[in-house]
């Protein structure tokens, strides 16, 4: 059964007050809470909605007036098949990152942190790429502090991760050839803003070393935002699957979903497993 509450009616509507009181009691009573969030929890943080008429995508269209792309197209892996759509994507990401950098976490982010502080949060899972959870003290799966490198492969310390970033993190860049990752800097953003991608320092270093010993040259890859687009495999997918399986086995006693319409199939499947 779905119950819709108008929070503005809380002072005068007894049924709304009772429903909110019941929700508060559930949060107070339960001790293994899973939180799943989407873009809706960040809209109040000053991050423009790319779907709105005055959103970021509208600003990007000013730079590329002849390009026709839907908002969702900017988050689909197929965009890399076309040079123009790739340039639009890089410009869009640069503007989005600049908006995120000046945003502040919302009361919702602080609520999730409070659950963690009170030892009630089993785990937070988010579709968001803004990393605002990290700013309130929830270590994310994309955080460099959560990662270890062994035998040439990056893994995450699953026990330390409090917020699983299902779509990656906009604050990092990743090489499209060798998968090396770096923090996203102002220099990267400046190039992305112009619709171009920086060369990978790791690839460039390998090329220089090979040339010095007269070995065959290798291709230097380019850096892209380290976010996971539609129809892309998550680089940390195996670790995230391990975390999710462990959380399901611990039998969560409360599932809180905020800011998402659950239109993505994978997220709906996750909700069913936790429920």
PDB file of C-alpha atoms in Angstrom:
ATOM      1  CA  UNK A   1       0.000   0.000   0.000  1.00  0.00           C
ATOM      2  CA  UNK A   2       1.291   3.447  -0.925  1.00  0.00           C
ATOM      3  CA  UNK A   3       0.545   6.424   1.305  1.00  0.00           C
ATOM      4  CA  UNK A   4       1.179   9.926  -0.027  1.00  0.00           C
ATOM      5  CA  UNK A   5       1.789  12.641   2.556  1.00  0.00           C
ATOM      6  CA  UNK A   6       1.762  16.389   2.021  1.00  0.00           C
ATOM      7  CA  UNK A   7       4.258  17.639   4.562  1.00  0.00           C
ATOM      8  CA  UNK A   8       2.852  21.161   4.335  1.00  0.00           C
ATOM      9  CA  UNK A   9      -0.339  19.791   5.929  1.00  0.00           C
ATOM     10  CA  UNK A  10       1.476  18.462   8.997  1.00  0.00           C
ATOM     11  CA  UNK A  11       0.408  21.263  11.415  1.00  0.00           C
ATOM     12  CA  UNK A  12      -3.303  20.878  10.630  1.00  0.00           C
ATOM     13  CA  UNK A  13      -3.765  17.313   9.389  1.00  0.00           C
ATOM     14  CA  UNK A  14      -3.922  14.696  12.155  1.00  0.00           C
ATOM     15  CA  UNK A  15      -3.453  11.715   9.807  1.00  0.00           C
ATOM     16  CA  UNK A  16      -0.276  13.214   8.355  1.00  0.00           C
ATOM     17  CA  UNK A  17       1.083  13.839  11.855  1.00  0.00           C
ATOM     18  CA  UNK A  18       0.356  10.247  12.868  1.00  0.00           C
ATOM     19  CA  UNK A  19       2.024   8.859   9.740  1.00  0.00           C
ATOM     20  CA  UNK A  20       5.160  10.941  10.330  1.00  0.00           C
ATOM     21  CA  UNK A  21       5.205   9.866  13.966  1.00  0.00           C
ATOM     22  CA  UNK A  22       5.011   6.216  12.856  1.00  0.00           C
ATOM     23  CA  UNK A  23       7.927   6.768  10.468  1.00  0.00           C
ATOM     24  CA  UNK A  24       9.989   8.384  13.226  1.00  0.00           C
ATOM     25  CA  UNK A  25       9.224   5.474  15.540  1.00  0.00           C
ATOM     26  CA  UNK A  26      10.348   2.967  12.899  1.00  0.00           C
ATOM     27  CA  UNK A  27      13.661   4.762  12.516  1.00  0.00           C
ATOM     28  CA  UNK A  28      14.096   4.883  16.294  1.00  0.00           C
ATOM     29  CA  UNK A  29      13.284   1.181  16.805  1.00  0.00           C
ATOM     30  CA  UNK A  30      15.279  -0.413  13.977  1.00  0.00           C
ATOM     31  CA  UNK A  31      19.024  -1.035  14.020  1.00  0.00           C
ATOM     32  CA  UNK A  32      19.951  -2.402  10.579  1.00  0.00           C
ATOM     33  CA  UNK A  33      18.780   0.312   8.193  1.00  0.00           C
ATOM     34  CA  UNK A  34      19.510   0.378   4.465  1.00  0.00           C
ATOM     35  CA  UNK A  35      19.187   3.768   2.735  1.00  0.00           C
ATOM     36  CA  UNK A  36      18.883   4.058  -1.050  1.00  0.00           C
ATOM     37  CA  UNK A  37      18.991   7.531  -2.597  1.00  0.00           C
ATOM     38  CA  UNK A  38      18.773   9.294  -5.946  1.00  0.00           C
ATOM     39  CA  UNK A  39      19.123  12.782  -7.430  1.00  0.00           C
ATOM     40  CA  UNK A  40      16.124  14.139  -5.508  1.00  0.00           C
ATOM     41  CA  UNK A  41      18.106  14.444  -2.273  1.00  0.00           C
ATOM     42  CA  UNK A  42      20.633  16.802  -3.917  1.00  0.00           C
ATOM     43  CA  UNK A  43      18.237  19.169  -5.694  1.00  0.00           C
ATOM     44  CA  UNK A  44      18.071  21.407  -2.620  1.00  0.00           C
ATOM     45  CA  UNK A  45      21.876  21.642  -2.482  1.00  0.00           C
ATOM     46  CA  UNK A  46      22.192  24.091  -5.368  1.00  0.00           C
ATOM     47  CA  UNK A  47      22.968  21.453  -8.003  1.00  0.00           C
ATOM     48  CA  UNK A  48      20.904  22.290 -11.118  1.00  0.00           C
ATOM     49  CA  UNK A  49      18.644  19.614 -12.545  1.00  0.00           C
ATOM     50  CA  UNK A  50      19.876  18.911 -16.086  1.00  0.00           C
ATOM     51  CA  UNK A  51      16.301  18.046 -17.125  1.00  0.00           C
ATOM     52  CA  UNK A  52      14.837  21.468 -16.275  1.00  0.00           C
ATOM     53  CA  UNK A  53      14.494  24.242 -18.850  1.00  0.00           C
ATOM     54  CA  UNK A  54      17.108  26.346 -17.062  1.00  0.00           C
ATOM     55  CA  UNK A  55      19.285  23.400 -16.102  1.00  0.00           C
ATOM     56  CA  UNK A  56      22.847  22.579 -17.050  1.00  0.00           C
ATOM     57  CA  UNK A  57      21.925  20.885 -20.303  1.00  0.00           C
ATOM     58  CA  UNK A  58      20.294  24.119 -21.475  1.00  0.00           C
ATOM     59  CA  UNK A  59      23.566  25.938 -20.802  1.00  0.00           C
ATOM     60  CA  UNK A  60      25.489  23.318 -22.763  1.00  0.00           C
ATOM     61  CA  UNK A  61      23.115  23.739 -25.706  1.00  0.00           C
ATOM     62  CA  UNK A  62      24.199  27.353 -25.927  1.00  0.00           C
ATOM     63  CA  UNK A  63      27.703  26.101 -26.726  1.00  0.00           C
ATOM     64  CA  UNK A  64      26.446  23.407 -29.119  1.00  0.00           C
ATOM     65  CA  UNK A  65      23.266  24.909 -30.671  1.00  0.00           C
ATOM     66  CA  UNK A  66      23.075  22.440 -33.573  1.00  0.00           C
ATOM     67  CA  UNK A  67      23.402  19.274 -31.477  1.00  0.00           C
ATOM     68  CA  UNK A  68      20.212  17.425 -30.566  1.00  0.00           C
ATOM     69  CA  UNK A  69      20.593  15.243 -27.479  1.00  0.00           C
ATOM     70  CA  UNK A  70      18.169  14.236 -24.769  1.00  0.00           C
ATOM     71  CA  UNK A  71      19.221  14.627 -21.147  1.00  0.00           C
ATOM     72  CA  UNK A  72      19.495  10.852 -20.687  1.00  0.00           C
ATOM     73  CA  UNK A  73      21.769  10.630 -23.762  1.00  0.00           C
ATOM     74  CA  UNK A  74      24.441  12.477 -21.783  1.00  0.00           C
ATOM     75  CA  UNK A  75      24.647   9.518 -19.401  1.00  0.00           C
ATOM     76  CA  UNK A  76      24.624   6.724 -21.970  1.00  0.00           C
ATOM     77  CA  UNK A  77      27.874   4.939 -22.856  1.00  0.00           C
ATOM     78  CA  UNK A  78      26.977   5.063 -26.553  1.00  0.00           C
ATOM     79  CA  UNK A  79      27.879   8.778 -26.623  1.00  0.00           C
ATOM     80  CA  UNK A  80      31.566   7.837 -26.924  1.00  0.00           C
ATOM     81  CA  UNK A  81      30.892   6.451 -30.411  1.00  0.00           C
ATOM     82  CA  UNK A  82      30.514   9.991 -31.742  1.00  0.00           C
ATOM     83  CA  UNK A  83      33.064  12.772 -31.405  1.00  0.00           C
ATOM     84  CA  UNK A  84      30.518  15.586 -31.159  1.00  0.00           C
ATOM     85  CA  UNK A  85      28.367  13.906 -28.496  1.00  0.00           C
ATOM     86  CA  UNK A  86      31.570  13.125 -26.575  1.00  0.00           C
ATOM     87  CA  UNK A  87      32.515  16.812 -26.625  1.00  0.00           C
ATOM     88  CA  UNK A  88      29.026  17.781 -25.432  1.00  0.00           C
ATOM     89  CA  UNK A  89      29.366  15.254 -22.601  1.00  0.00           C
ATOM     90  CA  UNK A  90      32.717  16.650 -21.483  1.00  0.00           C
ATOM     91  CA  UNK A  91      31.391  20.224 -21.490  1.00  0.00           C
ATOM     92  CA  UNK A  92      28.294  19.150 -19.567  1.00  0.00           C
ATOM     93  CA  UNK A  93      30.360  17.302 -16.954  1.00  0.00           C
ATOM     94  CA  UNK A  94      32.640  20.309 -16.478  1.00  0.00           C
ATOM     95  CA  UNK A  95      29.677  22.581 -15.748  1.00  0.00           C
ATOM     96  CA  UNK A  96      28.074  19.974 -13.495  1.00  0.00           C
ATOM     97  CA  UNK A  97      31.294  19.496 -11.521  1.00  0.00           C
ATOM     98  CA  UNK A  98      31.622  23.239 -10.998  1.00  0.00           C
ATOM     99  CA  UNK A  99      28.081  23.352  -9.577  1.00  0.00           C
ATOM    100  CA  UNK A 100      28.761  20.402  -7.287  1.00  0.00           C
ATOM    101  CA  UNK A 101      31.988  21.949  -5.976  1.00  0.00           C
ATOM    102  CA  UNK A 102      30.090  24.910  -4.491  1.00  0.00           C
ATOM    103  CA  UNK A 103      27.125  22.859  -3.225  1.00  0.00           C
ATOM    104  CA  UNK A 104      26.570  22.021   0.428  1.00  0.00           C
ATOM    105  CA  UNK A 105      25.092  18.778   1.806  1.00  0.00           C
ATOM    106  CA  UNK A 106      21.374  18.788   2.570  1.00  0.00           C
ATOM    107  CA  UNK A 107      19.575  17.818   5.801  1.00  0.00           C
ATOM    108  CA  UNK A 108      18.958  14.462   4.116  1.00  0.00           C
ATOM    109  CA  UNK A 109      22.697  13.804   3.821  1.00  0.00           C
ATOM    110  CA  UNK A 110      23.138  14.767   7.479  1.00  0.00           C
ATOM    111  CA  UNK A 111      20.225  12.475   8.433  1.00  0.00           C
ATOM    112  CA  UNK A 112      21.997   9.512   6.817  1.00  0.00           C
ATOM    113  CA  UNK A 113      25.201  10.423   8.672  1.00  0.00           C
ATOM    114  CA  UNK A 114      23.240  10.599  11.937  1.00  0.00           C
ATOM    115  CA  UNK A 115      21.971   7.054  11.354  1.00  0.00           C
ATOM    116  CA  UNK A 116      25.582   5.969  10.910  1.00  0.00           C
ATOM    117  CA  UNK A 117      26.740   7.798  14.033  1.00  0.00           C
ATOM    118  CA  UNK A 118      24.001   6.126  16.071  1.00  0.00           C
ATOM    119  CA  UNK A 119      25.080   2.691  14.723  1.00  0.00           C
ATOM    120  CA  UNK A 120      21.755   2.244  12.939  1.00  0.00           C
ATOM    121  CA  UNK A 121      22.972   2.438   9.340  1.00  0.00           C
ATOM    122  CA  UNK A 122      23.766  -0.897   7.771  1.00  0.00           C
ATOM    123  CA  UNK A 123      24.736   0.837   4.522  1.00  0.00           C
ATOM    124  CA  UNK A 124      23.847   3.721   2.235  1.00  0.00           C
ATOM    125  CA  UNK A 125      23.524   3.130  -1.519  1.00  0.00           C
ATOM    126  CA  UNK A 126      23.284   6.069  -3.910  1.00  0.00           C
ATOM    127  CA  UNK A 127      22.790   6.698  -7.606  1.00  0.00           C
ATOM    128  CA  UNK A 128      24.328  10.137  -7.170  1.00  0.00           C
ATOM    129  CA  UNK A 129      27.795  11.068  -8.429  1.00  0.00           C
ATOM    130  CA  UNK A 130      28.171  14.295  -6.424  1.00  0.00           C
ATOM    131  CA  UNK A 131      30.001  12.774  -3.436  1.00  0.00           C
ATOM    132  CA  UNK A 132      28.076  14.894  -0.918  1.00  0.00           C
ATOM    133  CA  UNK A 133      27.832  11.926   1.440  1.00  0.00           C
ATOM    134  CA  UNK A 134      31.624  11.999   1.769  1.00  0.00           C
ATOM    135  CA  UNK A 135      31.451  15.614   2.926  1.00  0.00           C
ATOM    136  CA  UNK A 136      29.311  14.640   5.915  1.00  0.00           C
ATOM    137  CA  UNK A 137      31.695  11.831   6.819  1.00  0.00           C
ATOM    138  CA  UNK A 138      30.376   8.736   5.024  1.00  0.00           C
ATOM    139  CA  UNK A 139      33.250   6.994   3.249  1.00  0.00           C
ATOM    140  CA  UNK A 140      32.246   6.210  -0.333  1.00  0.00           C
ATOM    141  CA  UNK A 141      33.143   3.197  -2.431  1.00  0.00           C
ATOM    142  CA  UNK A 142      34.881   5.513  -4.937  1.00  0.00           C
ATOM    143  CA  UNK A 143      37.009   7.202  -2.257  1.00  0.00           C
ATOM    144  CA  UNK A 144      40.764   6.748  -2.572  1.00  0.00           C
ATOM    145  CA  UNK A 145      40.789   6.046   1.178  1.00  0.00           C
ATOM    146  CA  UNK A 146      38.620   2.968   0.590  1.00  0.00           C
ATOM    147  CA  UNK A 147      40.778   1.484  -2.170  1.00  0.00           C
ATOM    148  CA  UNK A 148      43.728  -0.874  -2.138  1.00  0.00           C
ATOM    149  CA  UNK A 149      45.804  -2.025  -5.087  1.00  0.00           C
ATOM    150  CA  UNK A 150      47.006  -5.593  -5.259  1.00  0.00           C
ATOM    151  CA  UNK A 151      48.354  -7.611  -8.203  1.00  0.00           C
ATOM    152  CA  UNK A 152      47.590  -4.697 -10.502  1.00  0.00           C
ATOM    153  CA  UNK A 153      43.894  -4.636  -9.601  1.00  0.00           C
ATOM    154  CA  UNK A 154      42.072  -2.050  -7.511  1.00  0.00           C
ATOM    155  CA  UNK A 155      39.796  -3.363  -4.789  1.00  0.00           C
ATOM    156  CA  UNK A 156      37.871  -1.651  -2.017  1.00  0.00           C
ATOM    157  CA  UNK A 157      37.971  -2.309   1.694  1.00  0.00           C
ATOM    158  CA  UNK A 158      34.351  -3.353   1.925  1.00  0.00           C
ATOM    159  CA  UNK A 159      34.101  -3.094   5.712  1.00  0.00           C
ATOM    160  CA  UNK A 160      35.089   0.581   5.678  1.00  0.00           C
ATOM    161  CA  UNK A 161      32.630   1.673   2.967  1.00  0.00           C
ATOM    162  CA  UNK A 162      29.540   3.344   4.399  1.00  0.00           C
ATOM    163  CA  UNK A 163      28.135   4.714   1.135  1.00  0.00           C
ATOM    164  CA  UNK A 164      28.102   2.621  -2.045  1.00  0.00           C
ATOM    165  CA  UNK A 165      28.330   4.856  -5.139  1.00  0.00           C
ATOM    166  CA  UNK A 166      26.450   2.873  -7.755  1.00  0.00           C
ATOM    167  CA  UNK A 167      27.337   5.289 -10.570  1.00  0.00           C
ATOM    168  CA  UNK A 168      30.859   6.271  -9.559  1.00  0.00           C
ATOM    169  CA  UNK A 169      32.153   9.695  -8.558  1.00  0.00           C
ATOM    170  CA  UNK A 170      32.533  12.932 -10.518  1.00  0.00           C
ATOM    171  CA  UNK A 171      35.544  14.014  -8.449  1.00  0.00           C
ATOM    172  CA  UNK A 172      37.861  11.534 -10.178  1.00  0.00           C
ATOM    173  CA  UNK A 173      38.985  10.886 -13.743  1.00  0.00           C
ATOM    174  CA  UNK A 174      39.918   7.526 -15.267  1.00  0.00           C
ATOM    175  CA  UNK A 175      42.017   6.596 -18.295  1.00  0.00           C
ATOM    176  CA  UNK A 176      40.011   4.984 -21.066  1.00  0.00           C
ATOM    177  CA  UNK A 177      43.008   2.786 -21.979  1.00  0.00           C
ATOM    178  CA  UNK A 178      44.861   1.750 -18.811  1.00  0.00           C
ATOM    179  CA  UNK A 179      42.155   2.587 -16.214  1.00  0.00           C
ATOM    180  CA  UNK A 180      44.536   4.663 -14.067  1.00  0.00           C
ATOM    181  CA  UNK A 181      42.602   7.065 -11.814  1.00  0.00           C
ATOM    182  CA  UNK A 182      43.422  10.590 -10.672  1.00  0.00           C
ATOM    183  CA  UNK A 183      41.631  13.343  -8.735  1.00  0.00           C
ATOM    184  CA  UNK A 184      39.755  15.670 -11.091  1.00  0.00           C
ATOM    185  CA  UNK A 185      41.617  19.000 -11.131  1.00  0.00           C
ATOM    186  CA  UNK A 186      40.844  22.474 -12.420  1.00  0.00           C
ATOM    187  CA  UNK A 187      43.125  21.743 -15.398  1.00  0.00           C
ATOM    188  CA  UNK A 188      41.008  18.724 -16.289  1.00  0.00           C
ATOM    189  CA  UNK A 189      37.838  20.788 -15.985  1.00  0.00           C
ATOM    190  CA  UNK A 190      39.236  23.511 -18.229  1.00  0.00           C
ATOM    191  CA  UNK A 191      39.864  20.978 -21.002  1.00  0.00           C
ATOM    192  CA  UNK A 192      36.517  19.244 -20.485  1.00  0.00           C
ATOM    193  CA  UNK A 193      34.791  22.629 -20.730  1.00  0.00           C
ATOM    194  CA  UNK A 194      36.212  23.024 -24.248  1.00  0.00           C
ATOM    195  CA  UNK A 195      34.957  19.553 -25.167  1.00  0.00           C
ATOM    196  CA  UNK A 196      38.382  17.873 -25.118  1.00  0.00           C
ATOM    197  CA  UNK A 197      39.949  15.230 -22.881  1.00  0.00           C
ATOM    198  CA  UNK A 198      43.423  15.340 -21.234  1.00  0.00           C
ATOM    199  CA  UNK A 199      46.061  12.708 -21.996  1.00  0.00           C
ATOM    200  CA  UNK A 200      46.727  10.074 -19.348  1.00  0.00           C
ATOM    201  CA  UNK A 201      49.995  10.722 -17.430  1.00  0.00           C
ATOM    202  CA  UNK A 202      50.451   6.995 -16.759  1.00  0.00           C
ATOM    203  CA  UNK A 203      50.201   6.123 -20.451  1.00  0.00           C
ATOM    204  CA  UNK A 204      52.464   9.033 -21.374  1.00  0.00           C
ATOM    205  CA  UNK A 205      55.067   7.861 -18.850  1.00  0.00           C
ATOM    206  CA  UNK A 206      54.957   4.310 -20.208  1.00  0.00           C
ATOM    207  CA  UNK A 207      55.307   5.592 -23.754  1.00  0.00           C
ATOM    208  CA  UNK A 208      58.330   7.701 -22.829  1.00  0.00           C
ATOM    209  CA  UNK A 209      59.994   4.710 -21.126  1.00  0.00           C
ATOM    210  CA  UNK A 210      59.353   2.456 -24.118  1.00  0.00           C
ATOM    211  CA  UNK A 211      60.703   5.002 -26.583  1.00  0.00           C
ATOM    212  CA  UNK A 212      63.827   5.396 -24.438  1.00  0.00           C
ATOM    213  CA  UNK A 213      64.608   1.692 -24.789  1.00  0.00           C
ATOM    214  CA  UNK A 214      63.596   1.587 -28.477  1.00  0.00           C
ATOM    215  CA  UNK A 215      60.518  -0.554 -27.759  1.00  0.00           C
ATOM    216  CA  UNK A 216      57.308  -0.400 -29.776  1.00  0.00           C
ATOM    217  CA  UNK A 217      55.274   2.707 -29.021  1.00  0.00           C
ATOM    218  CA  UNK A 218      51.942   2.367 -27.237  1.00  0.00           C
ATOM    219  CA  UNK A 219      48.783   4.426 -27.516  1.00  0.00           C
ATOM    220  CA  UNK A 220      48.331   7.192 -24.953  1.00  0.00           C
ATOM    221  CA  UNK A 221      44.827   7.038 -23.541  1.00  0.00           C
ATOM    222  CA  UNK A 222      42.665   9.984 -22.551  1.00  0.00           C
ATOM    223  CA  UNK A 223      41.070  10.754 -19.209  1.00  0.00           C
ATOM    224  CA  UNK A 224      37.304  10.763 -18.737  1.00  0.00           C
ATOM    225  CA  UNK A 225      35.127  11.412 -15.676  1.00  0.00           C
ATOM    226  CA  UNK A 226      35.127   8.311 -13.450  1.00  0.00           C
ATOM    227  CA  UNK A 227      31.362   7.941 -13.465  1.00  0.00           C
ATOM    228  CA  UNK A 228      29.428   4.902 -14.625  1.00  0.00           C
ATOM    229  CA  UNK A 229      27.121   5.554 -17.569  1.00  0.00           C
ATOM    230  CA  UNK A 230      24.092   3.558 -18.663  1.00  0.00           C
ATOM    231  CA  UNK A 231      25.134   0.263 -20.301  1.00  0.00           C
ATOM    232  CA  UNK A 232      28.593   0.428 -18.720  1.00  0.00           C
ATOM    233  CA  UNK A 233      30.086  -2.107 -16.325  1.00  0.00           C
ATOM    234  CA  UNK A 234      31.057  -0.680 -12.947  1.00  0.00           C
ATOM    235  CA  UNK A 235      34.855  -1.055 -12.454  1.00  0.00           C
ATOM    236  CA  UNK A 236      34.169  -2.034  -8.832  1.00  0.00           C
ATOM    237  CA  UNK A 237      31.134  -4.129  -9.684  1.00  0.00           C
ATOM    238  CA  UNK A 238      32.448  -7.325  -8.077  1.00  0.00           C
ATOM    239  CA  UNK A 239      33.212  -5.571  -4.788  1.00  0.00           C
ATOM    240  CA  UNK A 240      29.857  -3.810  -4.772  1.00  0.00           C
ATOM    241  CA  UNK A 241      28.146  -7.152  -5.377  1.00  0.00           C
ATOM    242  CA  UNK A 242      30.034  -8.590  -2.402  1.00  0.00           C
ATOM    243  CA  UNK A 243      28.915  -5.686  -0.197  1.00  0.00           C
ATOM    244  CA  UNK A 244      25.298  -6.010  -1.266  1.00  0.00           C
ATOM    245  CA  UNK A 245      25.236  -9.785  -0.699  1.00  0.00           C
ATOM    246  CA  UNK A 246      26.699  -9.309   2.771  1.00  0.00           C
ATOM    247  CA  UNK A 247      24.097  -6.646   3.606  1.00  0.00           C
ATOM    248  CA  UNK A 248      21.219  -8.840   2.404  1.00  0.00           C
ATOM    249  CA  UNK A 249      22.546 -11.695   4.570  1.00  0.00           C
ATOM    250  CA  UNK A 250      22.469  -9.424   7.626  1.00  0.00           C
ATOM    251  CA  UNK A 251      18.691  -9.072   7.151  1.00  0.00           C
ATOM    252  CA  UNK A 252      17.997  -5.301   7.168  1.00  0.00           C
ATOM    253  CA  UNK A 253      15.051  -4.367   9.369  1.00  0.00           C
ATOM    254  CA  UNK A 254      14.206  -1.082   7.616  1.00  0.00           C
ATOM    255  CA  UNK A 255      14.602   0.105   4.015  1.00  0.00           C
ATOM    256  CA  UNK A 256      14.452   3.861   3.366  1.00  0.00           C
ATOM    257  CA  UNK A 257      14.277   5.053  -0.262  1.00  0.00           C
ATOM    258  CA  UNK A 258      14.595   8.776  -1.001  1.00  0.00           C
ATOM    259  CA  UNK A 259      14.931  10.959  -4.093  1.00  0.00           C
ATOM    260  CA  UNK A 260      14.587   8.275  -6.774  1.00  0.00           C
ATOM    261  CA  UNK A 261      11.754   7.097  -9.009  1.00  0.00           C
ATOM    262  CA  UNK A 262      13.340   3.607  -9.255  1.00  0.00           C
ATOM    263  CA  UNK A 263      13.198   3.643 -13.051  1.00  0.00           C
ATOM    264  CA  UNK A 264      16.585   1.947 -13.425  1.00  0.00           C
ATOM    265  CA  UNK A 265      16.121  -1.820 -13.594  1.00  0.00           C
ATOM    266  CA  UNK A 266      19.208  -2.630 -11.551  1.00  0.00           C
ATOM    267  CA  UNK A 267      18.073  -0.397  -8.706  1.00  0.00           C
ATOM    268  CA  UNK A 268      14.584  -1.921  -8.681  1.00  0.00           C
ATOM    269  CA  UNK A 269      16.187  -5.368  -8.464  1.00  0.00           C
ATOM    270  CA  UNK A 270      18.317  -4.201  -5.526  1.00  0.00           C
ATOM    271  CA  UNK A 271      15.260  -2.880  -3.697  1.00  0.00           C
ATOM    272  CA  UNK A 272      13.464  -6.215  -4.143  1.00  0.00           C
ATOM    273  CA  UNK A 273      16.445  -8.091  -2.720  1.00  0.00           C
ATOM    274  CA  UNK A 274      16.613  -5.871   0.346  1.00  0.00           C
ATOM    275  CA  UNK A 275      12.844  -5.883   0.821  1.00  0.00           C
TER     276      UNK A 275
END
